[in-house]
Amino acid sequence: MGKSVIIIGGGIAGMEAAARIAAMGKEVILLEKSDQLGGHLRKWDRLFPTRRKSDEVFEYLSNGLNDKVTIRLNIKINKIKKDDRHFFVILEDGESLKSDALLLTTGYDLFEAGKKEEYGYGIYDNVITSADLEAMFRNSAEIKTSGNQKPRRVGFVHCVGSRDEKAGHLYCSKVCCVTGVKQAIEIKEKQPDTEIFCFYMDLRMFDRYFEDLYYEAQQKWGIQFIRGRLSESCENPDHSILVKVEDTLTGRPLKMTVDLLVLLSGFVPSSDTNKLADMLGLLPGSDGFLTPVDEHFRTNETQVDGLFLAGTVKGPATIENTITDARSAAISIIKYLEK
Amino acid sequence: MKQFGYSINPDRQIDYDLTDKSLLSFIVSFEPSLLSCISCGTCTATCTAGHFTDFNIRRVHTLLRRGEITTLKKEIQKCMLCGKCQLACPAGVNLRNLIRSIHVAVEKFNV
Amino acid sequence: MTFNIFVLPFSLGFIFLLLTIFFRYRKWIKALEKEDRIRFSRGLHSRKFFLSLKEILFESLLHRKMFRKNPLLGYMHMTFAFGWFLLIILGNLESRIYSGWWINPPYYPIFMKFFIHDKHVLPFEIFTVPGFFRFSMDLVLVVILSGLVLAIIKRRRSRWFGIQRTTRLQLTDKVAMTCLWLIFPLRFLAESFTSGAYGYGGGFVTQHFGNLLAILYPFSDKSIAYGFWWFYSLSLGIFFVTLPYSRYMHIPTELLLILFRNFGIKHVKSFSAYADVEVFSCSRCGVCIDVCQLATANSILNIQSVYFIQSIRDRDVRADITMKCLLCGRCTDTCPVGINTDSLRLIERRNFAINQLPVQDYIPVSIREKAEIIYFAGCMTHLTPGIIKSMITIFKTADVDFLFLDEEKTICCGRPLMITGQEDQAAKMIGMNNHLIKTSGAKLLVTSCPICYRIFREEYKLDIEVLHHSQYILQLIRKGKIPLQAYFRNVVYHDPCELGRGSGVYMEPREVLEKVADVRSIINEKNRSLCCGGSLGILNIDRHQRDAIIHETLKTLMSGNPEMIATACPLCKKTLSKHSSVMVRDIAEIVCQAIPGTKYNPVAQLTKVI
């Protein structure tokens, strides 16, 4: 009988790894907790930096899943056991799935913006998150305030829940900067009259063509960047939002009214990852994400023999990096199975 | 227009080689959390005193690092120690103790 | 025979002690402010004096508070204090029967068994007067010895007495303690050997034990007994001489403290005679160590009130110890002597105040618009806008005309400055804020911040009513001004330090909560509640140490298995939220959610049972 792999998490990493492993003739069971594959990708409209439709990426990933892949949706895992050679994933209804290797691709959760109470998410109607804004893009709706008006001025807050000891996450979530700039440009494309301000601490345009996007935002769209982190916001009687920030470049506190405030929520380890790591005896890193055996040479392996990691379960990453990492995991797993 | 001319104007540059950095190491031993500052400005944005004066609590950290003690001494006198900045600080800097430590150090060394 | 040279160590020690206490008392009373001296002399002739005697009986002798803390601990303290007290009283009465004099030399009752050997042994001797005394004296002595055994066990197994950590003792403490521990066994042996050697004169225990000793040591004559009388006298003498320099000075001082307190003498801003009496009333029992979260969560074990007070006594007050305190008030609350340790800290912190801090000439003192009610959210509340939004909703629902005093430019209330010792600068801010409040013409000041609330009440001397929003909301509910509909399951209430122990507001928040939620009680609540970890009282701990406190407090709160933690302080809310697995909400937010038809849903995700 051929060897098989169970992949937990049907997001980008899970789908791509499943496709690659199946292409090499191994049986794959792809477990997904929700009722559809694709994870966060399904909630996104266009992707940075090229503004390709996210659906195109999803289509590509879906096409890779051949008949060697068994997709199981709406799965809840009760327990995971391991003997010398096999993993046993026991589902909530008691069903036990057996495999020779296990891959965790359980990804991330978006930081709950309401935890950063001083920014007013969940309190003020016109404070939304980047995910909320993306949903508006996806519905191709006009961007409107709670009062059903076109916003004259929109603010983007970088690093919400990232680089923040008080929020419990000291790390940088990497992709929020470029997401913010991308979304700012998209608003401008739709509604060019809107004035846009980005409140940032450091713009981390680390990847290829990201910097170009930043230039485009400034040069083509006149988007303004204010270096300072928001301390708090309050609501004006007309439900617009008054933000307080230091303009660190002039060294003076600055207040500004915006009609819509977008919080760029960061990545946090997904709640399911923590539970699974517990079952498998994996110790998360100081940031809560899971850590491979070696960050250079064994990037997908764990301390547990036959257990692999891929994608944002290991920390914030772009879609491109996630896909590459899933392929790397597939190679490691095939090598392990043929050992 | 500003006359630059040939008069003897004092040099406006921070002469990093000449400034006094001893205070910094003393303060760090009292309040090491100051090394976590990422100059984001949250503290200044929320600062009560900063709304009324030119007080900028974020600059306290920079002045200390640059050894600009004279300016620093004047700056810290404006703080009310209310602690709002500390509650907001995303880097976990113990700002109230930082200000107090600088005061203690300034008094102790009579700088 | 009524004298022997061995009584000298006791007598000299006793005279020394009496004189020392006399001079200390005189010094303290003389150092009182004039009004306090008048209070003191008036107090001595009033009902308060008898109330003080009652308190002395219950607390200093019977140790009622200690009993409540731990019965074994209470018993141990009671045997020493009340037992010794009975020995003195009974011994004095007994000695008068035998001597026939009204006045005895002070050593006479102590060493009476050396001088008097009563031959009368009757079948029912307990029903005769001398027999009754002989019986009771022995009984009391045995009880004290049982306490002594407990005291020795306590040094090794303090956990059995409900004490996790015991105090580190100083040299004088050790000497005095050793003597104290020796006094009663030595007395017991001296009396036993004497009655054994004579064959009569002892009580029901000492006589039998003496007879046994006489059999065991048949060759001994009265010289062994005489040796023990010497040791007994010496141990008493040394104890009395070391007492003023050891923790046992708390025994005489506490009596004066009780009088002072009952006569209405209080702490003032500077170090007063009252403060000094408190310092010397500390018995170094160490109860304050176990309740201190710096100890329990962070293993910081050198800054607790017992050590801080010791440093005052040793005139070696250091800044780090003085400043390293949450000012949560837990030790003050638990102190069996009732020492106000927080006030002592604040007084000492003033000595470490920084002179130039701060220049506040910039505070705007503008006359605002007039209003009946002013709302002062407080600095911290501006970082928890959910509370502000809820309060505004509540004001509007109750149709109240209010002025949001610190809506735009927040002015600090001054308490954060004051509790770091910057009393003078804080006073300046208080003055300016006071002016601002007065010019508004309001009759009621409502605040959301317990820190502000406390200083408004304690220092502002406002002639208008000041309420914390939990109290104000309760008033509105009672008047039927805000309709409430929702009912939330499983809520645990966290008492903020400044509101609970600090201002005595325990019931109002609970009463408000009970209108809208099923409130569960937990072990450490009300006066025993923990600090959230966000305390402004402390400056010199780092974020990891704060985190440890937050986790400890959350663990206690979660013992009630709540779906939501309720509190009444923006600082507590923000601090606990950082690590809480369930939502933390302010009372105002929960009430706001329960108002039918409110658009703003601070606790929307929760199960609401209508």
Tab-separated table of C-alpha atoms in Angstrom, chain A residues 86-334:
chain	number	residue	atom	x	y	z
A	86	HIS	CA	1.996	6.396	11.946
A	87	PHE	CA	-0.021	9.405	12.906
A	88	PHE	CA	-3.627	8.921	13.951
A	89	VAL	CA	-5.852	11.958	13.645
A	90	ILE	CA	-9.048	11.349	15.597
A	91	LEU	CA	-11.956	13.530	14.607
A	92	GLU	CA	-14.727	14.780	16.822
A	93	ASP	CA	-17.167	12.157	15.549
A	94	GLY	CA	-14.686	9.442	16.534
A	95	GLU	CA	-13.391	8.690	13.051
A	96	SER	CA	-9.681	7.918	13.025
A	97	LEU	CA	-7.485	8.862	10.057
A	98	LYS	CA	-4.110	7.253	9.623
A	99	SER	CA	-1.057	8.563	7.798
A	100	ASP	CA	2.716	8.212	7.511
A	101	ALA	CA	3.425	11.914	7.743
A	102	LEU	CA	1.604	14.948	9.045
A	103	LEU	CA	1.823	18.513	7.772
A	104	LEU	CA	0.544	21.473	9.782
A	105	THR	CA	-0.588	24.374	7.643
A	106	THR	CA	-2.940	25.949	10.141
A	107	GLY	CA	-1.880	29.498	9.304
A	108	TYR	CA	-2.691	32.592	11.278
A	109	ASP	CA	-5.581	34.602	12.661
A	110	LEU	CA	-5.956	38.304	12.146
A	111	PHE	CA	-5.315	40.274	15.310
A	112	GLU	CA	-8.635	41.178	16.938
A	113	ALA	CA	-8.555	44.930	16.470
A	114	GLY	CA	-10.992	45.462	19.325
A	115	LYS	CA	-8.241	44.485	21.727
A	116	LYS	CA	-6.519	47.736	20.879
A	117	GLU	CA	-9.399	49.545	22.515
A	118	GLU	CA	-7.940	53.045	22.241
A	119	TYR	CA	-8.360	52.873	18.462
A	120	GLY	CA	-12.083	52.398	18.870
A	121	TYR	CA	-12.770	49.304	16.749
A	122	GLY	CA	-16.155	47.930	17.751
A	123	ILE	CA	-16.864	51.183	19.565
A	124	TYR	CA	-16.931	53.743	16.780
A	125	ASP	CA	-18.794	52.864	13.607
A	126	ASN	CA	-16.257	54.422	11.292
A	127	VAL	CA	-13.287	52.467	12.516
A	128	ILE	CA	-12.816	49.358	10.360
A	129	THR	CA	-10.062	46.835	9.733
A	130	SER	CA	-8.138	46.093	6.567
A	131	ALA	CA	-10.181	42.888	6.296
A	132	ASP	CA	-13.437	44.842	6.458
A	133	LEU	CA	-12.173	47.133	3.727
A	134	GLU	CA	-11.133	44.178	1.590
A	135	ALA	CA	-14.646	42.772	1.924
A	136	MET	CA	-15.959	46.076	0.543
A	137	PHE	CA	-13.568	45.780	-2.395
A	138	ARG	CA	-14.623	42.215	-3.004
A	139	ASN	CA	-18.274	43.205	-3.130
A	140	SER	CA	-17.175	45.947	-5.531
A	141	ALA	CA	-19.089	48.320	-3.358
A	142	GLU	CA	-18.419	51.983	-3.022
A	143	ILE	CA	-16.381	52.821	0.005
A	144	LYS	CA	-18.746	54.523	2.406
A	145	THR	CA	-18.875	55.625	5.987
A	146	SER	CA	-21.456	54.373	8.465
A	147	GLY	CA	-23.534	57.429	7.548
A	148	ASN	CA	-23.570	56.174	3.934
A	149	GLN	CA	-21.381	59.024	2.756
A	150	LYS	CA	-18.308	58.902	0.590
A	151	PRO	CA	-15.401	59.541	2.940
A	152	ARG	CA	-13.527	62.730	2.212
A	153	ARG	CA	-10.565	61.600	4.215
A	154	VAL	CA	-9.402	58.115	5.145
A	155	GLY	CA	-6.687	57.204	7.622
A	156	PHE	CA	-4.703	53.981	7.626
A	157	VAL	CA	-3.122	52.844	10.876
A	158	HIS	CA	-0.117	50.581	10.464
A	159	CYS	CA	1.073	48.030	13.009
A	160	VAL	CA	-2.257	47.334	14.739
A	161	GLY	CA	-1.489	44.445	17.024
A	162	SER	CA	2.028	44.172	15.653
A	163	ARG	CA	5.205	45.505	17.227
A	164	ASP	CA	3.127	46.102	20.288
A	165	GLU	CA	4.002	44.817	23.711
A	166	LYS	CA	0.634	45.926	25.081
A	167	ALA	CA	-1.153	43.870	22.451
A	168	GLY	CA	1.120	40.955	23.313
A	169	HIS	CA	2.816	40.790	19.899
A	170	LEU	CA	6.263	42.279	19.628
A	171	TYR	CA	7.000	41.055	16.115
A	172	CYS	CA	6.399	42.742	12.761
A	173	SER	CA	3.633	41.175	10.669
A	174	LYS	CA	5.527	42.014	7.490
A	175	VAL	CA	2.680	42.355	5.015
A	176	CYS	CA	0.484	45.027	6.627
A	177	CYS	CA	2.604	47.927	5.341
A	178	VAL	CA	2.261	46.884	1.732
A	179	THR	CA	-1.379	45.904	2.251
A	180	GLY	CA	-2.103	49.376	3.561
A	181	VAL	CA	-0.415	51.059	0.648
A	182	LYS	CA	-2.178	48.758	-1.801
A	183	GLN	CA	-5.552	49.458	-0.237
A	184	ALA	CA	-4.873	53.191	-0.132
A	185	ILE	CA	-4.170	53.143	-3.857
A	186	GLU	CA	-7.293	51.092	-4.502
A	187	ILE	CA	-9.448	53.628	-2.681
A	188	LYS	CA	-7.840	56.354	-4.763
A	189	GLU	CA	-8.532	54.411	-7.932
A	190	LYS	CA	-12.177	54.079	-7.028
A	191	GLN	CA	-12.684	57.461	-5.446
A	192	PRO	CA	-9.900	59.847	-6.482
A	193	ASP	CA	-11.275	62.747	-4.445
A	194	THR	CA	-10.529	60.982	-1.182
A	195	GLU	CA	-7.626	62.299	0.837
A	196	ILE	CA	-5.564	59.497	2.326
A	197	PHE	CA	-3.132	59.458	5.225
A	198	CYS	CA	-1.056	56.510	6.363
A	199	PHE	CA	0.192	56.564	9.966
A	200	TYR	CA	3.270	54.407	10.095
A	201	MET	CA	6.260	53.767	12.327
A	202	ASP	CA	8.566	52.287	9.707
A	203	LEU	CA	7.452	51.421	6.201
A	204	ARG	CA	8.727	47.928	5.649
A	205	MET	CA	8.572	47.584	1.880
A	206	PHE	CA	10.870	44.617	1.920
A	207	ASP	CA	9.976	42.630	-1.154
A	208	ARG	CA	10.298	43.089	-4.858
A	209	TYR	CA	8.174	45.924	-6.318
A	210	PHE	CA	6.859	46.879	-2.886
A	211	GLU	CA	8.893	50.065	-2.897
A	212	ASP	CA	7.483	50.859	-6.333
A	213	LEU	CA	4.044	50.709	-4.816
A	214	TYR	CA	5.115	53.191	-2.162
A	215	TYR	CA	6.439	55.554	-4.840
A	216	GLU	CA	3.260	55.168	-6.819
A	217	ALA	CA	1.199	55.975	-3.771
A	218	GLN	CA	3.066	59.206	-3.182
A	219	GLN	CA	3.755	60.305	-6.743
A	220	LYS	CA	0.692	59.209	-8.616
A	221	TRP	CA	-1.971	59.300	-5.940
A	222	GLY	CA	-0.754	61.911	-3.495
A	223	ILE	CA	-1.225	59.611	-0.542
A	224	GLN	CA	0.410	61.148	2.514
A	225	PHE	CA	2.545	59.377	5.051
A	226	ILE	CA	2.805	60.601	8.616
A	227	ARG	CA	5.478	58.979	10.726
A	228	GLY	CA	3.867	58.332	14.072
A	229	ARG	CA	1.809	55.732	15.792
A	230	LEU	CA	-1.734	56.573	16.795
A	231	SER	CA	-2.175	56.833	20.528
A	232	GLU	CA	-5.952	56.982	20.512
A	233	SER	CA	-8.988	58.067	18.583
A	234	CYS	CA	-12.284	59.541	19.614
A	235	GLU	CA	-15.573	60.088	17.914
A	236	ASN	CA	-16.869	63.476	16.843
A	237	PRO	CA	-20.591	64.203	17.147
A	238	ASP	CA	-20.956	63.589	13.380
A	239	HIS	CA	-19.363	60.146	13.849
A	240	SER	CA	-16.160	61.127	12.098
A	241	ILE	CA	-13.040	60.070	13.931
A	242	LEU	CA	-10.529	62.340	15.607
A	243	VAL	CA	-7.131	60.682	15.687
A	244	LYS	CA	-4.233	61.615	17.911
A	245	VAL	CA	-0.724	60.949	16.746
A	246	GLU	CA	2.680	62.474	17.027
A	247	ASP	CA	4.070	63.757	13.785
A	248	THR	CA	7.494	62.556	14.795
A	249	LEU	CA	9.194	64.348	11.935
A	250	THR	CA	8.126	67.761	13.196
A	251	GLY	CA	8.158	66.492	16.759
A	252	ARG	CA	4.704	67.817	17.537
A	253	PRO	CA	1.484	66.104	18.507
A	254	LEU	CA	-1.031	66.175	15.691
A	255	LYS	CA	-4.767	65.684	15.636
A	256	MET	CA	-6.779	65.082	12.540
A	257	THR	CA	-10.343	64.267	11.626
A	258	VAL	CA	-10.882	61.359	9.279
A	259	ASP	CA	-14.192	60.035	8.004
A	260	LEU	CA	-13.005	56.473	7.961
A	261	LEU	CA	-10.164	54.886	9.887
A	262	VAL	CA	-8.702	51.619	8.625
A	263	LEU	CA	-6.732	49.486	11.071
A	264	LEU	CA	-4.103	47.259	9.461
A	265	SER	CA	-4.497	44.218	11.683
A	266	GLY	CA	-1.447	42.027	12.076
A	267	PHE	CA	-0.935	38.278	12.152
A	268	VAL	CA	-1.320	36.274	15.314
A	269	PRO	CA	-0.817	32.517	15.696
A	270	SER	CA	-4.146	30.853	14.977
A	271	SER	CA	-5.999	29.545	17.998
A	272	ASP	CA	-6.148	26.075	16.439
A	273	THR	CA	-2.394	25.993	15.995
A	274	ASN	CA	-1.935	26.376	19.726
A	275	LYS	CA	-4.278	23.476	20.434
A	276	LEU	CA	-2.637	21.207	17.864
A	277	ALA	CA	0.860	22.116	19.016
A	278	ASP	CA	-0.211	21.136	22.495
A	279	MET	CA	-1.478	17.740	21.297
A	280	LEU	CA	1.724	17.114	19.380
A	281	GLY	CA	4.081	18.334	22.060
A	282	LEU	CA	5.490	21.188	19.987
A	283	LEU	CA	6.810	24.207	21.837
A	284	PRO	CA	5.925	27.463	20.108
A	285	GLY	CA	8.540	30.202	19.765
A	286	SER	CA	8.531	33.323	21.918
A	287	ASP	CA	6.134	34.934	19.435
A	288	GLY	CA	3.680	32.020	19.633
A	289	PHE	CA	4.305	30.763	16.091
A	290	LEU	CA	5.717	27.285	15.534
A	291	THR	CA	9.386	26.841	14.833
A	292	PRO	CA	11.152	24.368	12.517
A	293	VAL	CA	14.225	22.427	13.604
A	294	ASP	CA	16.600	24.717	11.768
A	295	GLU	CA	15.733	28.087	10.268
A	296	HIS	CA	18.124	27.632	7.337
A	297	PHE	CA	18.532	23.963	6.542
A	298	ARG	CA	15.502	22.123	7.856
A	299	THR	CA	12.865	24.763	7.420
A	300	ASN	CA	9.844	22.455	7.408
A	301	GLU	CA	10.824	19.756	9.861
A	302	THR	CA	9.931	19.645	13.539
A	303	GLN	CA	11.294	17.871	16.598
A	304	VAL	CA	8.616	15.211	16.016
A	305	ASP	CA	9.655	12.670	13.380
A	306	GLY	CA	7.293	12.816	10.402
A	307	LEU	CA	5.647	16.066	11.458
A	308	PHE	CA	6.166	19.037	9.133
A	309	LEU	CA	5.228	22.709	9.037
A	310	ALA	CA	4.519	25.031	6.152
A	311	GLY	CA	3.295	28.567	5.592
A	312	THR	CA	2.187	31.163	8.108
A	313	VAL	CA	1.960	28.661	10.913
A	314	LYS	CA	5.639	29.591	11.203
A	315	GLY	CA	5.053	33.337	11.221
A	316	PRO	CA	3.889	36.147	8.953
A	317	ALA	CA	4.609	35.631	5.264
A	318	THR	CA	3.471	36.788	1.831
A	319	ILE	CA	1.402	34.537	-0.418
A	320	GLU	CA	4.392	34.080	-2.689
A	321	ASN	CA	6.579	32.932	0.193
A	322	THR	CA	3.825	30.689	1.498
A	323	ILE	CA	3.475	28.894	-1.833
A	324	THR	CA	7.243	28.445	-2.083
A	325	ASP	CA	7.384	27.142	1.462
A	326	ALA	CA	4.605	24.635	0.762
A	327	ARG	CA	6.599	23.244	-2.160
A	328	SER	CA	9.673	22.980	0.019
A	329	ALA	CA	7.626	21.097	2.599
A	330	ALA	CA	6.358	18.746	-0.092
A	331	ILE	CA	9.924	17.874	-1.063
A	332	SER	CA	10.902	17.249	2.551
A	333	ILE	CA	7.869	15.035	3.083
A	334	ILE	CA	8.472	12.972	-0.067
